[in-house]
Every structure is written in C-alpha cells, then in structure tokens.
C-alpha cells in the first residue's frame, strides 16, 4: 500500500497539472473528436462490409463514402478554427435563413430526393446533403447570438421568446413534414437547451417542456411506423418477428459480446440479422465485437466530452460562447444518450444516430464542424488567449497555423453586468490587478445569491469554475 498510494497521488497530480494548462480544453476536444471519428470509421467498415458486398460487390463502398465525409468534416473542423466569432455572429441569421429555405426546398418534388418514404436529401452528384442536419448548427449559432444580444440589452421574456421559439417550431414543422421525427427531437433538444442556458424562468421552462413532450407523444402516435415503434417498446414480446425484431436483435448482439467481445470484425448480427447495423444500431455491433469494454470506452468519451464542454462554457468570458458551447454540448450528448438508450432497450427506437460513430455523411461532417466551433471556443478561454499571445502556441497550433484569438474587451463584459453591480472606472483603475480579480469574484458570488434564477443560469453557470486566475490565485 505504501507503494501504490504515492503512485496514485503522483498520477492524480500529473493529470491535475495537465488540466491546469491553458490549452488543455482545446486538446481534449481535438482528442475526443479524433478518437470517436476513428472508432466510427472502423466500426462502419466492420458493420457495413456484408451489406456493401451484397449490394455493390465491394465490402468497402459504404466505408469509402463515410471516409470521404470524414475528410470533409476534418476540413470543416479546420475552417471552424479559423473563422472569427465576430464574423460568425454577423453571419448567423443569414446562415439560419438559408438553412430554413433549404428545408422548404427539400420538400418540393424534383428538388428533394425521396428514399424509404421520406424526402430529406439533396442529391448533389456523388453525395447526399441533408439540410435538417445543417439547421441544427445554424439554429445553435443564431440562437446563441440572439440570446446573448437580448440579454445585454436587458430584454424581457417576450423579446427573448418571440424570435427564437417561433423559428425553432418552424424548423420542427418542416422536418416533421419530411417526415423525420428523430431529427425533430434533436432540434427540440437544441431549442430547449438554448432557452435553459439563456435564462428562461423555471415556470415558463416547465410549461414549454410539457408542451414539447405532449407534441412528441402526439407525433409518435399519429404515423403508422412511429406508433409501431411505441407499441414495440411497451410490448416487446407481442410481435418478436415484426415490429419488435430490430430491438430484440440489438439486445441479442449486446448479450453475445459479453465482457470482452467476439473480436473486431467477428459480429454475427451484421450478416443481415440486424437491420441498419452500420447506422442506427452501430452501438450494438460495438457491444458484440468489442464487448462491455468497447461500450464503456464510447460512454467514457462522451462523458469526457460533457466535462470538457461545460468546462469551456464556464471559463468563457463571452456570453455568446457560453450559450453556444453549452447548447452544442447538450445537443451532441443528448443525441448520443437517446441512441444508446434505444439500443439497450431503455427508450423507444427513434432513429437518431450516434454522433461521429454511426454511418451518415451529413451527420458526420456537420458534427465535426460543431466540434471545430467548440475547439475554437476553447482557444478563446482567458488563459488560453493570454498563453497564445505570449507565444505558447504548441505544436498543433503552429502546425495548423491557426490565428491568435482576439482578446475579449472588458467593456463588453461590463454590458452584461446587472445594474448597480459595477464600480466606477476610476476606482477600478486605482486597485491592483489581483485585488480587482478578488473583488469581482466576490461580487459575482454576492449576485449569485441574490439574483434571480434567470440571471444566474444565463451568465453565471451553476457549476463552479476552478480557473485559478479567475479566483485571484497566482501560479
């Protein structure tokens, strides 16, 4: 015991010291995105090889298509790192308007491509683009910009709800008409997350949340295939070879994997026993081939992503970045939990893909774009900005030749401060820098105890910040 305790203590000290580095959040986001994408490519190749060979005579056709979208997503990830957030905010509404227009155009016969009873795609040569995936990102960016601007202007609830909620509901309606209930749920998660982190009072939030749940249940019971899924969830044994077949086969695959798995590429369910094994139910193939340890790896990566996203949001000085990162983290994590939930039998089958892992070109590229935006926000943390301007770029930043982020103007942060909580500029100039940091932190704690829930949740997240310099401590 005397040998293991110091070893554990040194390992914990090393990891804590690494997390305290200015660019730790940035490196975590890049690592998580890379690991999930590589794991997804490997599992798509394994899960789709049999179906690809049966359809096209090649075991690599679906994998090559997924690989091309992964390359496109890597390019979008890099572009997101280079786009200034000022330009992103300026273009947020035009991008959102174009994405909504694309949702309208895809419903027109002759423009949108219909497959399996749904009209969701634009057929552009060798690729198929799904506008409902694009609208997720544009809604997050425009919604975060809108709420940050309205909060700085001390807007009321009506001004916050009216532009955002009708626009989000319009997107949901257009996606339902495709029809595509799973993406509608994802857009609903984004809208709810924006309102939550934007500071909506609990009473209004509960009312909107209850309305959303009722609407989802109504939509789930109206269409034939959706009501079949609900019946299969509540009565899985009624039709084991019909509506309950897919969910039962997924459970068999997970059970067949055990702790260690059957081995990579050794799945039996992919031999036409489990429909959509490479897409909606790829988590079952992971469990079968890599076992419980492979599933734990996937869950661990998404748990680390949650920690990293909330860490970035709590450290960001810009309210826009706080809303953007927190909402994007909620969307990606929520979609992953829903996918894993219906694979293991805890939720009805919805068809939501596992982000970065499931087959689906548009989803992969758009999710990598969102990861790039989150990584860029990590480079805008106050300590990261100071380190980058001091020349501590690191090998990765120097290799990609990423531009240095702009410093966040203190005047803009003062615009979001509640009235009567700021000192005069002359008084603050007379205080030493360390004292100003301590006083500002004390003022924030005082406001947190007396301000409304709306103000606390919007601009001072409830999770505590462990940022040493923000607490006035020196390193």
JSON list of C-alpha atoms in Angstrom, two decimals, residues 35-142:
[
{"chain": "A", "resi": 35, "resn": "UNK", "atom": "CA", "xyz": [-10.95, 9.11, -31.24]},
{"chain": "A", "resi": 36, "resn": "UNK", "atom": "CA", "xyz": [-14.72, 8.99, -31.89]},
{"chain": "A", "resi": 37, "resn": "UNK", "atom": "CA", "xyz": [-14.25, 9.56, -35.63]},
{"chain": "A", "resi": 38, "resn": "UNK", "atom": "CA", "xyz": [-11.59, 6.87, -35.97]},
{"chain": "A", "resi": 39, "resn": "UNK", "atom": "CA", "xyz": [-13.67, 4.44, -33.91]},
{"chain": "A", "resi": 40, "resn": "UNK", "atom": "CA", "xyz": [-16.69, 5.25, -36.06]},
{"chain": "A", "resi": 41, "resn": "UNK", "atom": "CA", "xyz": [-14.80, 4.61, -39.31]},
{"chain": "A", "resi": 42, "resn": "UNK", "atom": "CA", "xyz": [-13.52, 1.26, -38.06]},
{"chain": "A", "resi": 43, "resn": "UNK", "atom": "CA", "xyz": [-16.95, 0.14, -36.86]},
{"chain": "A", "resi": 44, "resn": "UNK", "atom": "CA", "xyz": [-18.71, 1.34, -40.02]},
{"chain": "A", "resi": 45, "resn": "UNK", "atom": "CA", "xyz": [-16.28, -0.72, -42.09]},
{"chain": "A", "resi": 46, "resn": "UNK", "atom": "CA", "xyz": [-16.93, -3.77, -39.93]},
{"chain": "A", "resi": 47, "resn": "UNK", "atom": "CA", "xyz": [-20.71, -3.38, -39.68]},
{"chain": "A", "resi": 48, "resn": "UNK", "atom": "CA", "xyz": [-21.37, -2.46, -43.33]},
{"chain": "A", "resi": 49, "resn": "UNK", "atom": "CA", "xyz": [-18.99, -4.82, -45.13]},
{"chain": "A", "resi": 50, "resn": "UNK", "atom": "CA", "xyz": [-21.53, -7.63, -45.61]},
{"chain": "A", "resi": 51, "resn": "UNK", "atom": "CA", "xyz": [-24.34, -5.36, -46.80]},
{"chain": "A", "resi": 52, "resn": "UNK", "atom": "CA", "xyz": [-21.98, -3.42, -49.08]},
{"chain": "A", "resi": 53, "resn": "UNK", "atom": "CA", "xyz": [-20.70, -6.59, -50.70]},
{"chain": "A", "resi": 54, "resn": "UNK", "atom": "CA", "xyz": [-24.24, -7.85, -51.24]},
{"chain": "A", "resi": 55, "resn": "UNK", "atom": "CA", "xyz": [-25.38, -4.59, -52.86]},
{"chain": "A", "resi": 56, "resn": "UNK", "atom": "CA", "xyz": [-22.33, -3.37, -54.79]},
{"chain": "A", "resi": 57, "resn": "UNK", "atom": "CA", "xyz": [-19.93, -6.31, -54.92]},
{"chain": "A", "resi": 58, "resn": "UNK", "atom": "CA", "xyz": [-17.44, -4.43, -52.75]},
{"chain": "A", "resi": 59, "resn": "UNK", "atom": "CA", "xyz": [-17.11, -4.57, -48.98]},
{"chain": "A", "resi": 60, "resn": "UNK", "atom": "CA", "xyz": [-15.74, -1.01, -48.88]},
{"chain": "A", "resi": 61, "resn": "UNK", "atom": "CA", "xyz": [-18.37, 1.06, -50.70]},
{"chain": "A", "resi": 62, "resn": "UNK", "atom": "CA", "xyz": [-20.17, 2.42, -47.61]},
{"chain": "A", "resi": 63, "resn": "UNK", "atom": "CA", "xyz": [-16.88, 2.79, -45.77]},
{"chain": "A", "resi": 64, "resn": "UNK", "atom": "CA", "xyz": [-15.34, 4.87, -48.58]},
{"chain": "A", "resi": 65, "resn": "UNK", "atom": "CA", "xyz": [-18.38, 7.13, -48.60]},
{"chain": "A", "resi": 66, "resn": "UNK", "atom": "CA", "xyz": [-18.08, 7.57, -44.82]},
{"chain": "A", "resi": 67, "resn": "UNK", "atom": "CA", "xyz": [-14.34, 8.23, -45.16]},
{"chain": "A", "resi": 68, "resn": "UNK", "atom": "CA", "xyz": [-14.94, 10.97, -47.74]},
{"chain": "A", "resi": 69, "resn": "UNK", "atom": "CA", "xyz": [-17.37, 12.71, -45.41]},
{"chain": "A", "resi": 70, "resn": "UNK", "atom": "CA", "xyz": [-14.86, 12.34, -42.59]},
{"chain": "A", "resi": 71, "resn": "UNK", "atom": "CA", "xyz": [-12.29, 14.16, -44.72]},
{"chain": "A", "resi": 72, "resn": "UNK", "atom": "CA", "xyz": [-14.89, 16.84, -45.49]},
{"chain": "A", "resi": 73, "resn": "UNK", "atom": "CA", "xyz": [-15.67, 17.08, -41.77]},
{"chain": "A", "resi": 74, "resn": "UNK", "atom": "CA", "xyz": [-11.96, 17.50, -40.99]},
{"chain": "A", "resi": 75, "resn": "UNK", "atom": "CA", "xyz": [-11.82, 20.40, -43.46]},
{"chain": "A", "resi": 76, "resn": "UNK", "atom": "CA", "xyz": [-14.90, 21.97, -41.84]},
{"chain": "A", "resi": 77, "resn": "UNK", "atom": "CA", "xyz": [-13.31, 21.43, -38.41]},
{"chain": "A", "resi": 78, "resn": "UNK", "atom": "CA", "xyz": [-10.23, 23.35, -39.56]},
{"chain": "A", "resi": 79, "resn": "UNK", "atom": "CA", "xyz": [-12.28, 26.14, -41.11]},
{"chain": "A", "resi": 80, "resn": "UNK", "atom": "CA", "xyz": [-14.27, 26.49, -37.88]},
{"chain": "A", "resi": 81, "resn": "UNK", "atom": "CA", "xyz": [-10.99, 27.01, -36.03]},
{"chain": "A", "resi": 82, "resn": "UNK", "atom": "CA", "xyz": [-10.07, 29.89, -38.34]},
{"chain": "A", "resi": 83, "resn": "UNK", "atom": "CA", "xyz": [-13.40, 31.74, -38.55]},
{"chain": "A", "resi": 84, "resn": "UNK", "atom": "CA", "xyz": [-13.53, 34.68, -36.11]},
{"chain": "A", "resi": 85, "resn": "UNK", "atom": "CA", "xyz": [-16.53, 34.59, -33.80]},
{"chain": "A", "resi": 86, "resn": "UNK", "atom": "CA", "xyz": [-17.30, 38.18, -34.70]},
{"chain": "A", "resi": 87, "resn": "UNK", "atom": "CA", "xyz": [-17.85, 37.12, -38.32]},
{"chain": "A", "resi": 88, "resn": "UNK", "atom": "CA", "xyz": [-19.76, 34.05, -37.19]},
{"chain": "A", "resi": 89, "resn": "UNK", "atom": "CA", "xyz": [-22.18, 36.20, -35.20]},
{"chain": "A", "resi": 90, "resn": "UNK", "atom": "CA", "xyz": [-22.60, 38.62, -38.08]},
{"chain": "A", "resi": 91, "resn": "UNK", "atom": "CA", "xyz": [-23.47, 35.79, -40.49]},
{"chain": "A", "resi": 92, "resn": "UNK", "atom": "CA", "xyz": [-25.57, 33.79, -38.02]},
{"chain": "A", "resi": 93, "resn": "UNK", "atom": "CA", "xyz": [-29.00, 34.93, -39.22]},
{"chain": "A", "resi": 94, "resn": "UNK", "atom": "CA", "xyz": [-28.24, 34.69, -42.97]},
{"chain": "A", "resi": 95, "resn": "UNK", "atom": "CA", "xyz": [-26.94, 31.14, -42.44]},
{"chain": "A", "resi": 96, "resn": "UNK", "atom": "CA", "xyz": [-30.03, 30.21, -40.44]},
{"chain": "A", "resi": 97, "resn": "UNK", "atom": "CA", "xyz": [-32.35, 31.72, -43.06]},
{"chain": "A", "resi": 98, "resn": "UNK", "atom": "CA", "xyz": [-30.62, 29.80, -45.87]},
{"chain": "A", "resi": 99, "resn": "UNK", "atom": "CA", "xyz": [-30.87, 26.54, -43.91]},
{"chain": "A", "resi": 100, "resn": "UNK", "atom": "CA", "xyz": [-34.61, 27.08, -43.34]},
{"chain": "A", "resi": 101, "resn": "UNK", "atom": "CA", "xyz": [-35.04, 27.80, -47.06]},
{"chain": "A", "resi": 102, "resn": "UNK", "atom": "CA", "xyz": [-33.24, 24.50, -47.77]},
{"chain": "A", "resi": 103, "resn": "UNK", "atom": "CA", "xyz": [-35.75, 22.72, -45.50]},
{"chain": "A", "resi": 104, "resn": "UNK", "atom": "CA", "xyz": [-38.54, 24.15, -47.65]},
{"chain": "A", "resi": 105, "resn": "UNK", "atom": "CA", "xyz": [-36.87, 23.27, -50.96]},
{"chain": "A", "resi": 106, "resn": "UNK", "atom": "CA", "xyz": [-36.15, 19.67, -49.98]},
{"chain": "A", "resi": 107, "resn": "UNK", "atom": "CA", "xyz": [-39.92, 19.06, -49.65]},
{"chain": "A", "resi": 108, "resn": "UNK", "atom": "CA", "xyz": [-40.55, 20.03, -53.29]},
{"chain": "A", "resi": 109, "resn": "UNK", "atom": "CA", "xyz": [-40.73, 17.00, -55.65]},
{"chain": "A", "resi": 110, "resn": "UNK", "atom": "CA", "xyz": [-38.00, 17.15, -58.23]},
{"chain": "A", "resi": 111, "resn": "UNK", "atom": "CA", "xyz": [-35.66, 19.09, -55.92]},
{"chain": "A", "resi": 112, "resn": "UNK", "atom": "CA", "xyz": [-35.52, 16.89, -52.85]},
{"chain": "A", "resi": 113, "resn": "UNK", "atom": "CA", "xyz": [-34.69, 13.19, -53.16]},
{"chain": "A", "resi": 114, "resn": "UNK", "atom": "CA", "xyz": [-37.16, 10.69, -51.74]},
{"chain": "A", "resi": 115, "resn": "UNK", "atom": "CA", "xyz": [-35.94, 7.45, -50.17]},
{"chain": "A", "resi": 116, "resn": "UNK", "atom": "CA", "xyz": [-37.78, 4.96, -47.97]},
{"chain": "A", "resi": 117, "resn": "UNK", "atom": "CA", "xyz": [-40.86, 7.16, -47.88]},
{"chain": "A", "resi": 118, "resn": "UNK", "atom": "CA", "xyz": [-39.03, 10.32, -46.71]},
{"chain": "A", "resi": 119, "resn": "UNK", "atom": "CA", "xyz": [-37.93, 13.37, -48.64]},
{"chain": "A", "resi": 120, "resn": "UNK", "atom": "CA", "xyz": [-34.86, 14.56, -46.70]},
{"chain": "A", "resi": 121, "resn": "UNK", "atom": "CA", "xyz": [-31.89, 14.83, -49.05]},
{"chain": "A", "resi": 122, "resn": "UNK", "atom": "CA", "xyz": [-30.44, 16.89, -51.86]},
{"chain": "A", "resi": 123, "resn": "UNK", "atom": "CA", "xyz": [-28.71, 14.66, -54.42]},
{"chain": "A", "resi": 124, "resn": "UNK", "atom": "CA", "xyz": [-25.53, 16.54, -55.38]},
{"chain": "A", "resi": 125, "resn": "UNK", "atom": "CA", "xyz": [-23.53, 14.24, -57.60]},
{"chain": "A", "resi": 126, "resn": "UNK", "atom": "CA", "xyz": [-21.84, 11.56, -55.53]},
{"chain": "A", "resi": 127, "resn": "UNK", "atom": "CA", "xyz": [-23.01, 12.94, -52.17]},
{"chain": "A", "resi": 128, "resn": "UNK", "atom": "CA", "xyz": [-26.37, 13.42, -50.48]},
{"chain": "A", "resi": 129, "resn": "UNK", "atom": "CA", "xyz": [-26.81, 16.51, -48.31]},
{"chain": "A", "resi": 130, "resn": "UNK", "atom": "CA", "xyz": [-29.40, 16.54, -45.53]},
{"chain": "A", "resi": 131, "resn": "UNK", "atom": "CA", "xyz": [-30.47, 20.14, -44.74]},
{"chain": "A", "resi": 132, "resn": "UNK", "atom": "CA", "xyz": [-32.03, 19.10, -41.43]},
{"chain": "A", "resi": 133, "resn": "UNK", "atom": "CA", "xyz": [-28.51, 18.36, -40.17]},
{"chain": "A", "resi": 134, "resn": "UNK", "atom": "CA", "xyz": [-27.29, 21.80, -41.22]},
{"chain": "A", "resi": 135, "resn": "UNK", "atom": "CA", "xyz": [-30.16, 23.58, -39.48]},
{"chain": "A", "resi": 136, "resn": "UNK", "atom": "CA", "xyz": [-29.01, 22.15, -36.14]},
{"chain": "A", "resi": 137, "resn": "UNK", "atom": "CA", "xyz": [-25.76, 24.11, -36.29]},
{"chain": "A", "resi": 138, "resn": "UNK", "atom": "CA", "xyz": [-27.27, 27.31, -37.68]},
{"chain": "A", "resi": 139, "resn": "UNK", "atom": "CA", "xyz": [-30.01, 27.29, -35.04]},
{"chain": "A", "resi": 140, "resn": "UNK", "atom": "CA", "xyz": [-27.41, 26.95, -32.27]},
{"chain": "A", "resi": 141, "resn": "UNK", "atom": "CA", "xyz": [-25.25, 29.78, -33.59]},
{"chain": "A", "resi": 142, "resn": "UNK", "atom": "CA", "xyz": [-28.11, 32.17, -34.35]}
]
